[in-house]
Amino acid sequence: DAEITQSPRHKITETGRQVTLACHQTWNHNNMFWYRQDLGHGLRLIHYSYGVQDTNKGEVSDGYSVSRSNTEDLPLTLESAASSQTSVYFCASSSDRGGTEAFFGQGTRLTVV
Amino acid sequence: AQKITQTQPGMFVQEKEAVTLDCTYDTSDPSYGLFWYKQPSSGEMIFLIYQGSYDQQNATEGRYSLNFQKARKSANLVISASQLGDSAMYFCAMREGHGNTDKLIFGTGTRLQVFP
């Protein structure tokens, strides 16, 4: 079965360190998204990609970057982790055909100390 | 401007009763889709139901139905015959744009608690 997986599931890191969260999907979807979930804010879009070599900033992109070198993977990098980036991060993918839902990974709980 | 608004941070419902979770949206694009997702305490995001902007009928999926009022820009989720397992966070989301230019934008969520 096709799936979307995130790793690690839990991560503790120190302020100032670079951190990369992995996202891998086997749906062969062109669209991939990264969200962060915080209490009272729902899911906010960080970065997204519509295909290989394409990346776009979402509403909360400061301090984050992504790269898309193949269809399956969209890693999210925190350049210099800050305590404000402590959150739960979700990766999602969707078909570029309208009317279809996005599929989500299990989430990564990141704590910056 | 908030694209998706969920005004109910929390809702309570008794088991076997119906409950409506509110969602309003804002878009100028004539083509869009509306989604509801459920997030149980385990954390995963579970797709529940979808409504396209051109769909004439309200979407239904088992005990879930979407009360789509286009002129009012509302897309409320109705859960009939609530079960204890329905206790979770519920998110309304909108996908506007077409194919390779669309994004999925979420509301802040409603926490539903079902009591016996």
XYZ file of C-alpha atoms in Angstrom:
229
model
C 0.000 0.000 0.000
C 1.121 3.542 -0.707
C 2.007 5.593 2.314
C 3.690 8.705 3.635
C 6.197 8.386 6.444
C 8.013 10.878 8.611
C 11.170 10.415 10.599
C 12.066 10.764 13.330
C 8.786 10.590 15.255
C 10.303 12.428 18.203
C 13.330 14.684 18.342
C 14.939 16.778 21.051
C 17.562 19.250 19.941
C 19.416 22.226 21.308
C 18.951 25.848 20.366
C 21.116 26.830 17.421
C 21.528 23.347 15.937
C 20.520 22.481 12.410
C 17.790 19.848 12.272
C 16.333 17.982 9.319
C 12.986 16.214 9.396
C 12.418 13.602 6.719
C 9.256 12.980 4.725
C 8.914 10.157 2.208
C 5.816 9.263 0.203
C 5.130 6.374 -2.138
C 1.900 7.781 -3.595
C 3.824 9.296 -6.513
C 2.190 12.608 -5.684
C 3.560 15.800 -7.167
C 2.286 18.010 -4.334
C 3.944 17.870 -0.924
C 3.437 20.110 2.091
C 4.921 20.768 5.509
C 2.764 22.056 8.359
C 3.353 22.815 11.987
C 0.645 22.309 14.576
C 0.463 24.461 17.670
C -2.290 24.835 20.225
C -4.745 27.512 19.162
C -3.310 27.803 15.661
C -4.367 24.620 13.967
C -2.070 23.549 11.146
C -0.040 26.279 9.536
C 1.693 25.861 6.210
C 5.477 26.145 6.293
C 6.651 25.182 2.795
C 5.243 23.295 -0.131
C 6.303 21.843 -3.446
C 4.469 21.066 -6.661
C 7.168 18.893 -8.139
C 10.875 18.196 -8.439
C 12.995 21.342 -8.046
C 9.924 23.375 -7.093
C 9.594 24.878 -3.597
C 7.382 27.623 -2.220
C 7.074 29.489 1.062
C 4.001 29.154 3.203
C 2.705 31.496 5.882
C 5.305 30.562 8.543
C 8.449 29.852 6.508
C 11.007 31.944 8.423
C 13.771 29.748 9.811
C 12.840 26.749 7.633
C 13.916 25.480 4.240
C 13.026 22.558 1.980
C 14.443 20.968 -1.130
C 12.832 18.620 -3.639
C 15.335 16.541 -5.543
C 12.936 13.685 -6.334
C 9.194 13.012 -6.273
C 9.214 10.929 -3.098
C 11.023 13.157 -0.584
C 10.618 16.627 0.865
C 12.979 17.102 3.827
C 12.381 20.064 6.116
C 15.448 21.780 7.559
C 15.531 24.103 10.527
C 18.604 26.194 9.860
C 19.255 27.183 13.478
C 16.666 25.719 15.819
C 14.866 28.094 18.180
C 12.569 27.361 21.120
C 9.708 28.919 19.150
C 10.058 26.039 16.703
C 9.062 23.488 19.310
C 5.989 21.998 17.688
C 4.467 18.996 16.000
C 5.335 18.862 12.322
C 3.210 17.163 9.691
C 4.128 16.312 6.163
C 1.374 15.755 3.610
C 1.085 14.881 -0.043
C -1.686 15.156 -2.587
C -2.395 14.478 -6.189
C -2.308 17.501 -8.481
C -5.731 16.436 -9.650
C -8.348 18.582 -7.924
C -10.962 17.134 -5.614
C -8.704 14.725 -3.817
C -7.655 14.770 -0.224
C -4.162 15.179 1.150
C -2.565 12.246 2.954
C -0.635 12.938 6.109
C 2.369 11.436 7.789
C 2.198 10.451 11.447
C 3.821 13.681 12.610
C 7.150 14.546 14.229
C 7.226 16.035 17.706
C 10.199 18.388 17.876
C 11.393 19.917 21.121
C 14.049 22.627 21.074
C 15.736 23.128 24.447
C -7.547 37.613 6.517
C -8.529 34.280 7.955
C -9.365 31.917 5.139
C -10.943 29.227 7.291
C -12.737 30.037 10.520
C -13.832 27.570 13.145
C -15.476 29.525 15.937
C -16.052 26.652 18.350
C -12.877 25.775 20.261
C -14.740 23.009 22.085
C -18.026 21.160 21.826
C -19.746 18.582 23.985
C -22.329 16.080 22.816
C -24.041 13.138 24.394
C -23.581 9.730 22.877
C -26.120 8.905 20.121
C -26.974 12.569 19.612
C -26.122 14.561 16.490
C -23.650 17.437 16.559
C -22.745 20.203 14.119
C -19.258 21.635 13.896
C -19.113 25.029 12.250
C -16.787 26.159 9.499
C -16.827 29.293 7.377
C -14.399 30.084 4.613
C -13.289 32.957 2.464
C -12.185 32.729 -1.140
C -12.663 34.557 -4.405
C -11.732 31.527 -6.478
C -14.832 29.886 -8.010
C -13.122 26.498 -7.895
C -12.276 25.165 -4.450
C -12.675 22.147 -2.247
C -13.599 21.829 1.378
C -12.371 19.042 3.627
C -12.851 17.833 7.151
C -10.186 15.933 9.016
C -10.325 14.203 12.382
C -7.361 14.099 14.724
C -7.769 11.665 17.625
C -5.553 11.820 20.686
C -3.084 9.505 18.947
C -2.267 12.405 16.636
C -2.834 11.141 13.114
C -4.847 13.150 10.622
C -7.802 11.197 9.254
C -9.682 12.420 6.196
C -13.449 12.389 6.716
C -15.295 14.111 3.914
C -14.903 16.340 0.875
C -17.150 18.893 -0.846
C -16.337 20.484 -4.173
C -17.482 24.023 -4.889
C -19.433 22.881 -7.933
C -21.078 19.922 -6.249
C -24.824 20.350 -6.224
C -25.512 17.975 -3.386
C -24.155 17.943 0.138
C -21.477 15.326 0.642
C -22.163 12.370 2.917
C -19.909 9.620 4.213
C -21.599 7.252 6.598
C -22.442 9.191 9.769
C -20.714 12.313 8.438
C -22.403 14.872 6.256
C -21.309 18.281 5.127
C -23.893 21.050 5.224
C -22.638 23.180 2.336
C -24.157 26.659 2.044
C -22.255 28.320 -0.744
C -23.854 31.754 -0.529
C -23.036 31.925 3.178
C -19.595 30.387 2.612
C -20.156 27.790 5.260
C -19.280 24.098 5.291
C -20.473 22.669 8.571
C -19.782 19.074 9.524
C -22.698 17.113 10.914
C -21.993 13.944 12.840
C -25.074 11.852 13.436
C -25.466 9.301 16.233
C -22.281 10.342 18.032
C -20.052 7.646 19.450
C -17.456 7.817 22.206
C -14.812 7.220 19.551
C -15.785 10.480 17.863
C -14.043 12.406 20.643
C -11.208 14.175 18.835
C -10.062 17.419 17.257
C -11.803 18.253 14.003
C -10.267 20.468 11.373
C -11.934 22.159 8.455
C -9.685 22.844 5.476
C -9.960 24.463 2.071
C -8.081 23.736 -1.100
C -8.270 26.551 -3.608
C -6.601 26.832 -6.922
C -6.107 24.194 -9.532
C -3.962 21.125 -9.763
C -0.398 22.204 -9.417
C -1.125 25.597 -7.879
C -3.325 24.614 -4.981
C -2.718 24.653 -1.245
C -4.595 23.150 1.659
C -5.334 25.731 4.359
C -6.660 24.728 7.779
C -8.818 26.271 10.453
C -7.831 26.243 14.120
C -9.946 23.217 14.929
C -12.783 22.215 17.242
C -12.296 19.749 20.062
C -15.317 17.478 20.305
C -15.986 15.490 23.452
C -18.657 12.813 23.437
C -19.965 11.781 26.842
C -22.032 8.719 27.763
